[in-house]
């Protein structure tokens, strides 16, 4: 699903801008340096640095957010959702943690949880276009799932349902990145 690359790239930009405005240039440079480690695949080193940053500034949402991104990239399946969930509870006005949490849920095919997380993101910021786009992607996947279930339950309706299912599957396929290298190049 293409959600991760769109999602993280827009979050990186938003987080850097926010950091510059709220923490000053020195902190922005530190943040950018850790972000660069993550983007270059040095996730473990980034996590080590982030652990120290989060311990020294546990109420800093930027460090914690970046920690969640690094945890996700490192494949620590329990840590990233925990980090983003805690951020949504501590900072409910920030839409980005809810959006990232939705991506994780979508990757696990828990589309209902993904939808709820994205709805929280748009409630936090009604101008957050990425969350609306991601919500649209989730709705497409939910529609495909519902129509496929209808086709299984009513095989006689196949001729009416199959064109809809095929169209939705085409949309889902187009929303997914072609390869891992394509995704990395878009970040």
Coordinates of N, CA, C and O in Angstrom, one line a residue:
X1 N 0.8 -1.2 0.0 CA 0.0 0.0 0.0 C 0.9 1.2 0.0 O 1.9 1.3 0.7
X2 N 0.5 2.2 -0.7 CA 1.3 3.4 -0.9 C 1.3 4.4 0.3 O 2.0 5.4 0.3
X3 N 0.5 4.1 1.2 CA 0.3 5.0 2.4 C 1.6 5.3 3.1 O 1.8 6.4 3.5
X4 N 2.5 4.3 3.3 CA 3.7 4.6 4.1 C 4.6 5.6 3.5 O 5.0 6.5 4.1
X5 N 4.9 5.6 2.2 CA 5.8 6.5 1.6 C 5.2 7.9 1.6 O 5.8 8.9 1.9
X6 N 3.9 8.1 1.2 CA 3.3 9.4 1.2 C 3.2 9.9 2.7 O 3.5 11.1 2.9
X7 N 2.9 9.1 3.5 CA 2.6 9.4 4.9 C 3.9 9.9 5.6 O 4.0 10.9 6.1
X8 N 5.0 9.1 5.4 CA 6.2 9.4 6.1 C 6.9 10.7 5.5 O 7.4 11.5 6.2
X9 N 6.8 10.8 4.2 CA 7.5 11.9 3.6 C 6.8 13.2 4.0 O 7.4 14.2 4.3
X10 N 5.5 13.2 4.1 CA 4.8 14.4 4.5 C 5.0 14.7 6.0 O 5.1 15.8 6.4
X11 N 5.1 13.6 6.8 CA 5.4 13.8 8.2 C 6.8 14.3 8.4 O 7.0 15.2 9.3
X12 N 7.8 13.8 7.7 CA 9.1 14.4 7.8 C 9.1 15.9 7.6 O 9.7 16.6 8.4
X13 N 8.5 16.3 6.5 CA 8.5 17.8 6.2 C 7.8 18.5 7.3 O 8.3 19.5 7.8
X14 N 6.6 18.0 7.8 CA 5.8 18.7 8.8 C 6.6 18.7 10.1 O 6.7 19.7 10.8
X15 N 7.3 17.6 10.5 CA 8.0 17.6 11.7 C 9.2 18.5 11.7 O 9.5 19.2 12.7
X16 N 9.9 18.6 10.6 CA 11.1 19.5 10.5 C 10.6 20.9 10.6 O 11.2 21.7 11.3
X17 N 9.6 21.3 9.9 CA 9.1 22.7 10.0 C 8.7 23.0 11.4 O 9.0 24.0 12.0
X18 N 7.9 22.1 12.0 CA 7.5 22.3 13.4 C 8.7 22.4 14.4 O 8.7 23.2 15.3
X19 N 9.7 21.6 14.1 CA 10.9 21.6 15.0 C 11.6 23.0 14.8 O 12.0 23.6 15.8
X20 N 11.7 23.4 13.6 CA 12.4 24.7 13.4 C 11.6 25.8 14.2 O 12.2 26.7 14.8
X21 N 10.3 25.8 14.1 CA 9.5 26.9 14.7 C 9.5 26.8 16.2 O 9.5 27.8 16.9
X22 N 9.5 25.6 16.8 CA 9.3 25.5 18.2 C 10.6 25.2 19.0 O 10.6 25.5 20.2
X23 N 11.6 24.7 18.4 CA 12.8 24.3 19.1 C 14.1 25.1 18.8 O 15.1 25.0 19.4
X24 N 14.1 25.8 17.7 CA 15.2 26.6 17.3 C 16.1 25.8 16.3 O 15.9 24.6 16.1
X25 N 17.0 26.5 15.7 CA 17.9 25.9 14.7 C 18.8 24.8 15.2 O 18.9 23.8 14.5
X26 N 19.3 24.9 16.4 CA 20.2 23.9 16.9 C 19.5 22.6 17.1 O 20.0 21.5 16.7
X27 N 18.3 22.6 17.6 CA 17.5 21.4 17.8 C 17.1 20.9 16.4 O 17.0 19.7 16.2
X28 N 16.8 21.8 15.5 CA 16.4 21.4 14.2 C 17.5 20.6 13.5 O 17.3 19.6 12.8
X29 N 18.7 21.1 13.7 CA 19.9 20.4 13.1 C 20.0 19.0 13.7 O 20.3 18.0 13.0
X30 N 19.8 18.9 15.0 CA 19.9 17.5 15.7 C 18.8 16.6 15.1 O 19.0 15.5 14.8
X31 N 17.6 17.2 15.0 CA 16.5 16.4 14.5 C 16.8 15.9 13.0 O 16.6 14.8 12.7
X32 N 17.3 16.9 12.2 CA 17.6 16.5 10.8 C 18.7 15.5 10.7 O 18.6 14.6 9.8
X33 N 19.6 15.5 11.6 CA 20.7 14.5 11.6 C 20.2 13.1 11.9 O 20.5 12.2 11.2
X34 N 19.3 13.0 12.9 CA 18.7 11.7 13.2 C 17.8 11.3 12.1 O 17.8 10.1 11.7
X35 N 17.0 12.2 11.5 CA 16.1 11.9 10.4 C 17.0 11.3 9.2 O 16.6 10.4 8.6
X36 N 18.1 11.9 9.0 CA 19.0 11.5 7.9 C 19.5 10.1 8.1 O 19.6 9.3 7.2
X37 N 19.8 9.7 9.4 CA 20.2 8.3 9.7 C 19.1 7.4 9.3 O 19.3 6.3 8.8
X38 N 17.8 7.7 9.7 CA 16.7 6.8 9.4 C 16.6 6.7 7.9 O 16.4 5.6 7.3
X39 N 16.6 7.8 7.2 CA 16.4 7.7 5.7 C 17.5 7.0 5.0 O 17.3 6.4 3.9
X40 N 18.7 7.0 5.6 CA 19.9 6.3 5.0 C 19.9 4.8 5.4 O 20.9 4.1 5.0
X41 N 19.0 4.4 6.2 CA 18.9 3.0 6.6 C 19.7 2.6 7.8 O 19.9 1.5 8.2
X42 N 20.2 3.6 8.5 CA 21.0 3.4 9.7 C 20.0 3.5 10.9 O 20.2 4.3 11.9
X43 N 19.0 2.7 10.9 CA 17.9 2.8 11.9 C 18.4 2.5 13.3 O 17.9 3.1 14.2
X44 N 19.2 1.5 13.5 CA 19.7 1.1 14.8 C 20.4 2.3 15.5 O 20.2 2.6 16.6
X45 N 21.3 2.9 14.7 CA 22.0 4.1 15.3 C 21.0 5.2 15.6 O 21.2 5.8 16.6
X46 N 20.1 5.4 14.7 CA 19.1 6.4 15.0 C 18.3 6.1 16.2 O 18.0 7.0 17.1
X47 N 17.9 4.8 16.4 CA 17.2 4.4 17.6 C 18.0 4.7 18.9 O 17.4 5.1 19.9
X48 N 19.3 4.4 18.8 CA 20.1 4.6 20.0 C 20.1 6.1 20.4 O 20.0 6.5 21.5
X49 N 20.3 6.9 19.3 CA 20.3 8.4 19.6 C 18.9 8.9 20.1 O 18.8 9.7 21.0
X50 N 17.9 8.3 19.5 CA 16.5 8.7 19.9 C 16.2 8.3 21.3 O 15.5 9.0 22.0
X51 N 16.6 7.1 21.7 CA 16.4 6.7 23.1 C 16.9 7.7 24.0 O 16.3 8.1 25.0
X52 N 18.1 8.2 23.8 CA 18.8 9.2 24.7 C 18.0 10.5 24.6 O 17.7 11.1 25.6
X53 N 17.6 10.9 23.4 CA 16.8 12.2 23.2 C 15.5 12.1 24.0 O 15.1 13.0 24.7
X54 N 14.8 11.0 23.8 CA 13.5 10.8 24.5 C 13.6 10.8 26.0 O 12.8 11.4 26.7
X55 N 14.7 10.1 26.5 CA 14.9 10.1 27.9 C 15.2 11.5 28.5 O 14.7 11.8 29.6
X56 N 15.9 12.3 27.7 CA 16.2 13.6 28.2 C 15.1 14.6 28.0 O 15.0 15.6 28.7
X57 N 14.2 14.3 27.1 CA 13.0 15.2 26.8 C 11.8 14.4 26.5 O 11.3 14.4 25.4
X58 N 11.3 13.7 27.6 CA 10.1 12.8 27.3 C 8.9 13.5 26.9 O 8.0 12.8 26.3
X59 N 8.7 14.8 27.0 CA 7.5 15.5 26.6 C 7.7 16.1 25.2 O 6.8 16.8 24.7
X60 N 8.8 15.8 24.5 CA 9.0 16.4 23.2 C 8.4 15.5 22.2 O 8.8 14.4 21.9
X61 N 7.3 16.0 21.5 CA 6.6 15.1 20.6 C 7.4 14.8 19.3 O 7.3 13.7 18.7
X62 N 8.3 15.7 18.9 CA 9.1 15.5 17.7 C 10.0 14.3 17.9 O 10.1 13.5 17.0
X63 N 10.7 14.3 19.0 CA 11.7 13.1 19.2 C 10.9 11.8 19.3 O 11.3 10.8 18.7
X64 N 9.8 11.8 20.0 CA 9.0 10.6 20.2 C 8.4 10.2 18.8 O 8.3 9.0 18.5
X65 N 7.9 11.2 18.0 CA 7.4 10.8 16.7 C 8.4 10.2 15.9 O 8.2 9.1 15.2
X66 N 9.6 10.8 15.8 CA 10.7 10.2 15.0 C 11.1 8.8 15.5 O 11.5 8.0 14.8
X67 N 11.0 8.7 16.8 CA 11.3 7.3 17.4 C 10.3 6.3 16.9 O 10.7 5.2 16.5
X68 N 9.1 6.7 16.8 CA 8.1 5.8 16.2 C 8.3 5.4 14.8 O 8.2 4.3 14.4
X69 N 8.7 6.4 14.0 CA 9.1 6.2 12.6 C 10.3 5.2 12.5 O 10.3 4.3 11.7
X70 N 11.3 5.5 13.3 CA 12.5 4.6 13.3 C 12.1 3.2 13.8 O 12.6 2.2 13.2
X71 N 11.3 3.1 14.8 CA 10.8 1.7 15.2 C 10.1 1.0 14.1 O 10.3 -0.2 13.9
X72 N 9.2 1.7 13.4 CA 8.5 1.1 12.3 C 9.4 0.7 11.2 O 9.3 -0.5 10.7
X73 N 10.4 1.5 10.9 CA 11.4 1.1 9.8 C 12.2 0.0 10.2 O 12.7 -0.8 9.4
X74 N 12.5 -0.2 11.5 CA 13.3 -1.3 12.1 C 12.5 -2.6 12.2 O 13.1 -3.6 12.4
X75 N 11.2 -2.5 12.0 CA 10.3 -3.6 12.0 C 10.0 -4.1 13.4 O 9.6 -5.2 13.6
X76 N 10.1 -3.2 14.4 CA 9.7 -3.5 15.8 C 8.2 -3.4 15.9 O 7.7 -2.3 16.2
X77 N 7.5 -4.4 15.5 CA 6.1 -4.3 15.3 C 5.3 -3.9 16.6 O 4.2 -3.3 16.4
X78 N 5.7 -4.2 17.8 CA 5.0 -3.8 19.0 C 5.4 -2.4 19.4 O 4.6 -1.6 19.9
X79 N 6.6 -2.0 19.2 CA 7.1 -0.7 19.7 C 6.5 0.5 19.0 O 6.1 1.5 19.6
X80 N 6.5 0.5 17.6 CA 6.0 1.6 16.9 C 4.5 1.9 17.2 O 4.2 3.1 17.5
X81 N 3.6 0.9 17.2 CA 2.2 1.3 17.5 C 2.1 1.8 18.9 O 1.3 2.7 19.2
X82 N 2.9 1.3 19.9 CA 2.8 1.8 21.2 C 3.3 3.2 21.3 O 2.6 4.0 22.0
X83 N 4.3 3.5 20.6 CA 4.9 4.9 20.6 C 3.8 5.9 20.0 O 3.5 6.9 20.6
X84 N 3.2 5.5 18.9 CA 2.3 6.4 18.2 C 1.0 6.5 19.0 O 0.4 7.6 19.1
X85 N 0.6 5.4 19.6 CA -0.6 5.4 20.5 C -0.4 6.4 21.7 O -1.3 7.2 22.0
X86 N 0.7 6.3 22.3 CA 1.0 7.1 23.4 C 1.0 8.6 23.0 O 0.5 9.5 23.7
X87 N 1.6 8.9 21.8 CA 1.6 10.2 21.3 C 0.2 10.7 21.1 O -0.1 11.9 21.4
X88 N -0.7 9.9 20.5 CA -2.1 10.3 20.3 C -2.8 10.7 21.6 O -3.6 11.5 21.7
X89 N -2.4 10.0 22.7 CA -3.0 10.2 24.0 C -2.4 11.5 24.6 O -3.1 12.3 25.3
X90 N -1.1 11.7 24.5 CA -0.4 12.8 25.1 C -0.6 14.1 24.4 O -0.6 15.2 25.0
X91 N -0.8 14.0 23.0 CA -0.9 15.1 22.2 C -2.0 14.9 21.2 O -1.8 14.8 20.0
X92 N -3.3 14.9 21.7 CA -4.4 14.6 20.8 C -4.6 15.7 19.6 O -5.3 15.4 18.6
X93 N -4.0 16.8 19.8 CA -4.2 17.9 18.7 C -3.2 17.6 17.5 O -3.4 18.2 16.5
X94 N -2.3 16.7 17.7 CA -1.4 16.4 16.6 C -2.0 15.3 15.7 O -2.2 14.2 16.2
X95 N -2.2 15.5 14.4 CA -2.8 14.5 13.6 C -1.8 13.4 13.1 O -2.2 12.3 12.8
X96 N -0.5 13.7 13.0 CA 0.5 12.8 12.4 C 0.6 11.5 13.1 O 0.7 10.4 12.4
X97 N 0.6 11.4 14.5 CA 0.7 10.1 15.1 C -0.5 9.2 14.8 O -0.3 8.0 14.5
X98 N -1.7 9.8 14.7 CA -2.9 9.0 14.3 C -2.8 8.5 12.9 O -3.1 7.4 12.6
X99 N -2.2 9.3 12.0 CA -2.0 8.9 10.6 C -1.0 7.8 10.5 O -1.3 6.8 9.8
X100 N 0.1 7.9 11.2 CA 1.1 6.8 11.2 C 0.5 5.5 11.8 O 0.8 4.4 11.3
X101 N -0.2 5.7 12.9 CA -0.8 4.5 13.5 C -1.8 3.8 12.5 O -1.8 2.6 12.4
X102 N -2.5 4.6 11.7 CA -3.4 4.1 10.7 C -2.6 3.3 9.6 O -3.1 2.2 9.2
X103 N -1.5 3.8 9.3 CA -0.7 3.1 8.3 C -0.3 1.7 8.8 O -0.3 0.7 8.1
X104 N 0.1 1.6 10.1 CA 0.5 0.4 10.7 C -0.7 -0.6 10.7 O -0.6 -1.8 10.4
X105 N -1.8 -0.1 11.1 CA -3.1 -0.9 11.1 C -3.4 -1.4 9.7 O -3.8 -2.5 9.5
X106 N -3.3 -0.5 8.7 CA -3.6 -0.9 7.3 C -2.6 -2.0 6.8 O -3.1 -2.9 6.2
X107 N -1.4 -1.9 7.2 CA -0.4 -2.9 6.8 C -0.7 -4.2 7.5 O -0.5 -5.3 6.9
X108 N -1.4 -4.2 8.6 CA -1.8 -5.4 9.3 C -3.2 -5.9 8.9 O -3.8 -6.8 9.4
X109 N -3.7 -5.2 7.9 CA -5.1 -5.4 7.3 C -6.2 -5.2 8.4 O -7.2 -5.8 8.2
X110 N -6.0 -4.4 9.3 CA -7.0 -4.0 10.3 C -7.6 -2.7 9.8 O -7.3 -1.6 10.4
X111 N -8.4 -2.8 8.8 CA -8.9 -1.6 8.1 C -9.8 -0.8 9.0 O -9.9 0.5 8.9
X112 N -10.6 -1.4 9.9 CA -11.5 -0.6 10.7 C -10.7 0.2 11.7 O -11.0 1.4 11.9
X113 N -9.6 -0.3 12.3 CA -8.8 0.5 13.2 C -8.1 1.6 12.4 O -8.0 2.7 12.9
X114 N -7.7 1.3 11.2 CA -7.0 2.3 10.4 C -8.0 3.4 10.1 O -7.6 4.6 10.2
X115 N -9.2 3.1 9.8 CA -10.2 4.1 9.5 C -10.4 5.0 10.8 O -10.5 6.2 10.6
X116 N -10.6 4.4 11.9 CA -10.8 5.2 13.2 C -9.6 6.1 13.4 O -9.8 7.3 13.8
X117 N -8.4 5.6 13.2 CA -7.2 6.4 13.5 C -7.2 7.6 12.5 O -6.8 8.8 12.9
X118 N -7.5 7.4 11.3 CA -7.5 8.5 10.3 C -8.6 9.5 10.6 O -8.5 10.7 10.4
X119 N -9.8 9.0 11.1 CA -10.8 9.9 11.5 C -10.4 10.8 12.6 O -10.7 12.0 12.7
X120 N -9.6 10.2 13.6 CA -9.0 11.0 14.6 C -8.1 12.1 14.1 O -8.0 13.2 14.6
X121 N -7.3 11.7 13.1 CA -6.3 12.6 12.5 C -7.1 13.8 11.9 O -6.6 15.0 12.0
X122 N -8.1 13.6 11.1 CA -8.8 14.7 10.5 C -9.7 15.5 11.5 O -9.9 16.7 11.3
X123 N -10.1 14.9 12.6 CA -10.7 15.7 13.7 C -9.6 16.6 14.3 O -9.9 17.8 14.6
X124 N -8.4 16.1 14.5 CA -7.4 17.0 15.0 C -7.0 18.1 14.1 O -6.7 19.2 14.5
X125 N -7.0 17.8 12.8 CA -6.6 18.9 11.8 C -7.5 18.6 10.5 O -7.1 17.9 9.7
X126 N -8.6 19.4 10.4 CA -9.5 19.2 9.3 C -8.8 19.6 7.9 O -9.4 19.3 6.9
X127 N -7.7 20.2 8.0 CA -7.0 20.6 6.8 C -5.8 19.6 6.4 O -5.1 19.9 5.5
X128 N -5.8 18.5 7.0 CA -4.7 17.6 6.8 C -5.0 16.6 5.7 O -5.6 15.6 5.8
X129 N -4.6 17.1 4.5 CA -4.9 16.4 3.2 C -4.4 14.9 3.2 O -5.1 14.1 2.7
X130 N -3.3 14.7 3.7 CA -2.7 13.3 3.7 C -3.6 12.3 4.4 O -3.9 11.2 3.9
X131 N -4.2 12.7 5.5 CA -5.1 11.9 6.3 C -6.4 11.6 5.4 O -6.9 10.5 5.4
X132 N -6.9 12.6 4.8 CA -8.0 12.4 3.9 C -7.7 11.4 2.7 O -8.5 10.6 2.4
X133 N -6.6 11.6 2.1 CA -6.2 10.7 1.1 C -6.0 9.3 1.6 O -6.5 8.3 0.9
X134 N -5.4 9.1 2.7 CA -5.2 7.8 3.3 C -6.6 7.2 3.7 O -6.8 6.0 3.5
X135 N -7.5 8.0 4.2 CA -8.8 7.6 4.5 C -9.5 7.1 3.3 O -10.2 6.0 3.3
X136 N -9.4 7.8 2.2 CA -9.9 7.4 0.9 C -9.4 6.0 0.5 O -10.1 5.1 0.0
X137 N -8.1 5.8 0.6 CA -7.5 4.5 0.3 C -8.1 3.4 1.2 O -8.4 2.3 0.7
X138 N -8.3 3.7 2.4 CA -8.9 2.7 3.3 C -10.3 2.4 2.9 O -10.7 1.2 2.9
X139 N -11.1 3.4 2.6 CA -12.5 3.2 2.2 C -12.5 2.3 0.9 O -13.4 1.5 0.8
X140 N -11.6 2.5 0.0 CA -11.6 1.7 -1.2 C -11.3 0.2 -0.9 O -12.0 -0.7 -1.4
X141 N -10.4 0.0 0.0 CA -10.1 -1.4 0.5 C -11.3 -2.0 1.2 O -11.6 -3.2 1.1
X142 N -12.0 -1.2 2.0 CA -13.1 -1.7 2.8 C -14.3 -2.0 1.8 O -15.0 -3.0 1.9
X143 N -14.4 -1.1 0.8 CA -15.5 -1.4 -0.2 C -15.2 -2.7 -1.0 O -16.1 -3.5 -1.2
X144 N -13.9 -2.9 -1.4 CA -13.5 -4.1 -2.1 C -13.8 -5.3 -1.2 O -14.4 -6.4 -1.7
X145 N -13.5 -5.2 0.0 CA -13.7 -6.3 1.0 C -15.2 -6.6 1.1 O -15.6 -7.8 1.1
X146 N -16.0 -5.6 1.2 CA -17.5 -5.8 1.4 C -18.1 -6.4 0.1 O -18.9 -7.3 0.2
X147 N -17.7 -5.9 -1.0 CA -18.3 -6.4 -2.3 C -17.8 -7.9 -2.5 O -18.6 -8.7 -3.0
X148 N -16.6 -8.2 -2.2 CA -16.1 -9.6 -2.3 C -16.9 -10.5 -1.4 O -17.2 -11.6 -1.8
X149 N -17.2 -10.0 -0.2 CA -18.0 -10.8 0.7 C -19.4 -11.0 0.2 O -20.0 -12.1 0.3
X150 N -20.0 -10.0 -0.4 CA -21.3 -10.1 -1.0 C -21.3 -11.1 -2.2 O -22.2 -11.9 -2.3
X151 N -20.2 -11.1 -2.9 CA -20.1 -12.0 -4.1 C -20.0 -13.5 -3.6 O -20.6 -14.4 -4.2
X152 N -19.4 -13.7 -2.4 CA -19.3 -15.0 -1.9 C -20.6 -15.5 -1.3 O -21.0 -16.7 -1.5
X153 N -21.3 -14.6 -0.7 CA -22.6 -14.9 -0.1 C -23.7 -15.1 -1.2 O -24.7 -15.8 -0.9
X154 N -23.6 -14.4 -2.3 CA -24.7 -14.4 -3.3 C -24.0 -14.6 -4.7 O -23.9 -13.7 -5.5
X155 N -23.6 -15.9 -5.0 CA -22.9 -16.2 -6.2 C -23.8 -15.8 -7.5 O -23.2 -15.5 -8.5
X156 N -25.1 -15.8 -7.3 CA -25.9 -15.4 -8.5 C -25.8 -13.9 -8.8 O -26.1 -13.5 -10.0
X157 N -25.2 -13.1 -8.0 CA -25.0 -11.7 -8.2 C -23.6 -11.4 -8.8 O -23.3 -10.2 -9.0
X158 N -22.9 -12.4 -9.2 CA -21.5 -12.2 -9.7 C -21.4 -11.3 -10.9 O -20.6 -10.4 -10.9
X159 N -22.4 -11.4 -11.8 CA -22.3 -10.5 -13.0 C -22.4 -9.0 -12.6 O -21.8 -8.2 -13.3
X160 N -23.2 -8.8 -11.6 CA -23.4 -7.4 -11.2 C -22.2 -6.9 -10.3 O -21.8 -5.8 -10.4
X161 N -21.7 -7.8 -9.5 CA -20.7 -7.4 -8.5 C -19.3 -7.4 -9.0 O -18.4 -6.6 -8.6
X162 N -19.0 -8.3 -10.0 CA -17.6 -8.5 -10.4 C -17.0 -7.3 -11.1 O -15.8 -6.9 -10.8
X163 N -17.7 -6.5 -11.9 CA -17.1 -5.3 -12.4 C -16.7 -4.3 -11.3 O -15.7 -3.6 -11.4
X164 N -17.6 -4.2 -10.3 CA -17.2 -3.3 -9.2 C -16.0 -3.8 -8.4 O -15.1 -3.0 -8.1
X165 N -15.9 -5.1 -8.2 CA -14.8 -5.6 -7.5 C -13.5 -5.4 -8.3 O -12.5 -5.0 -7.7
X166 N -13.6 -5.7 -9.6 CA -12.4 -5.5 -10.4 C -11.9 -4.1 -10.5 O -10.7 -3.8 -10.4
X167 N -12.9 -3.1 -10.5 CA -12.5 -1.7 -10.5 C -11.8 -1.3 -9.2 O -10.8 -0.6 -9.2
X168 N -12.4 -1.8 -8.1 CA -11.8 -1.5 -6.8 C -10.4 -2.1 -6.7 O -9.5 -1.5 -6.1
X169 N -10.2 -3.3 -7.1 CA -8.9 -4.0 -7.0 C -7.9 -3.3 -7.9 O -6.7 -3.2 -7.5
X170 N -8.3 -2.7 -9.0 CA -7.4 -1.9 -9.8 C -7.0 -0.7 -9.1 O -5.8 -0.3 -9.1
X171 N -7.9 0.0 -8.4 CA -7.6 1.2 -7.6 C -6.6 0.8 -6.5 O -5.6 1.5 -6.2
X172 N -6.8 -0.3 -5.8 CA -6.0 -0.7 -4.7 C -4.6 -1.0 -5.2 O -3.6 -0.6 -4.6
X173 N -4.5 -1.7 -6.4 CA -3.2 -2.0 -7.0 C -2.4 -0.7 -7.4 O -1.2 -0.6 -7.1
X174 N -3.2 0.2 -7.9 CA -2.5 1.5 -8.3 C -2.0 2.3 -7.1 O -1.1 3.1 -7.2
X175 N -2.7 2.1 -5.9 CA -2.3 2.8 -4.7 C -1.1 2.3 -4.1 O -0.5 2.9 -3.2
X176 N -0.6 1.1 -4.5 CA 0.5 0.4 -3.8 C 1.8 0.8 -4.6 O 1.8 0.8 -5.8
X177 N 2.9 1.0 -3.9 CA 4.2 1.2 -4.6 C 4.6 -0.1 -5.3 O 4.3 -1.2 -4.9
X178 N 5.2 0.2 -6.5 CA 5.7 -1.0 -7.3 C 6.7 -1.8 -6.6 O 6.7 -3.0 -6.7
X179 N 7.7 -1.2 -6.1 CA 8.8 -1.9 -5.4 C 9.3 -1.2 -4.2 O 9.0 0.0 -4.0
X180 N 10.1 -1.8 -3.4 CA 10.7 -1.2 -2.2 C 11.6 0.0 -2.6 O 11.6 1.0 -2.0
X181 N 12.3 -0.2 -3.7 CA 13.2 0.9 -4.1 C 12.5 2.1 -4.6 O 12.9 3.2 -4.4
X182 N 11.3 1.9 -5.2 CA 10.4 3.0 -5.6 C 10.0 3.8 -4.3 O 10.0 5.0 -4.3
X183 N 9.6 3.1 -3.3 CA 9.2 3.7 -2.1 C 10.3 4.5 -1.4 O 10.1 5.7 -1.0
X184 N 11.5 3.9 -1.4 CA 12.6 4.6 -0.8 C 13.0 5.9 -1.6 O 13.4 6.9 -1.0
X185 N 12.9 5.8 -2.9 CA 13.2 7.0 -3.7 C 12.2 8.1 -3.5 O 12.6 9.3 -3.7
X186 N 11.0 7.8 -3.1 CA 10.0 8.9 -2.9 C 10.1 9.6 -1.6 O 9.5 10.6 -1.4
X187 N 10.8 9.0 -0.7 CA 10.9 9.6 0.7 C 11.7 10.9 0.7 O 12.6 11.2 0.1

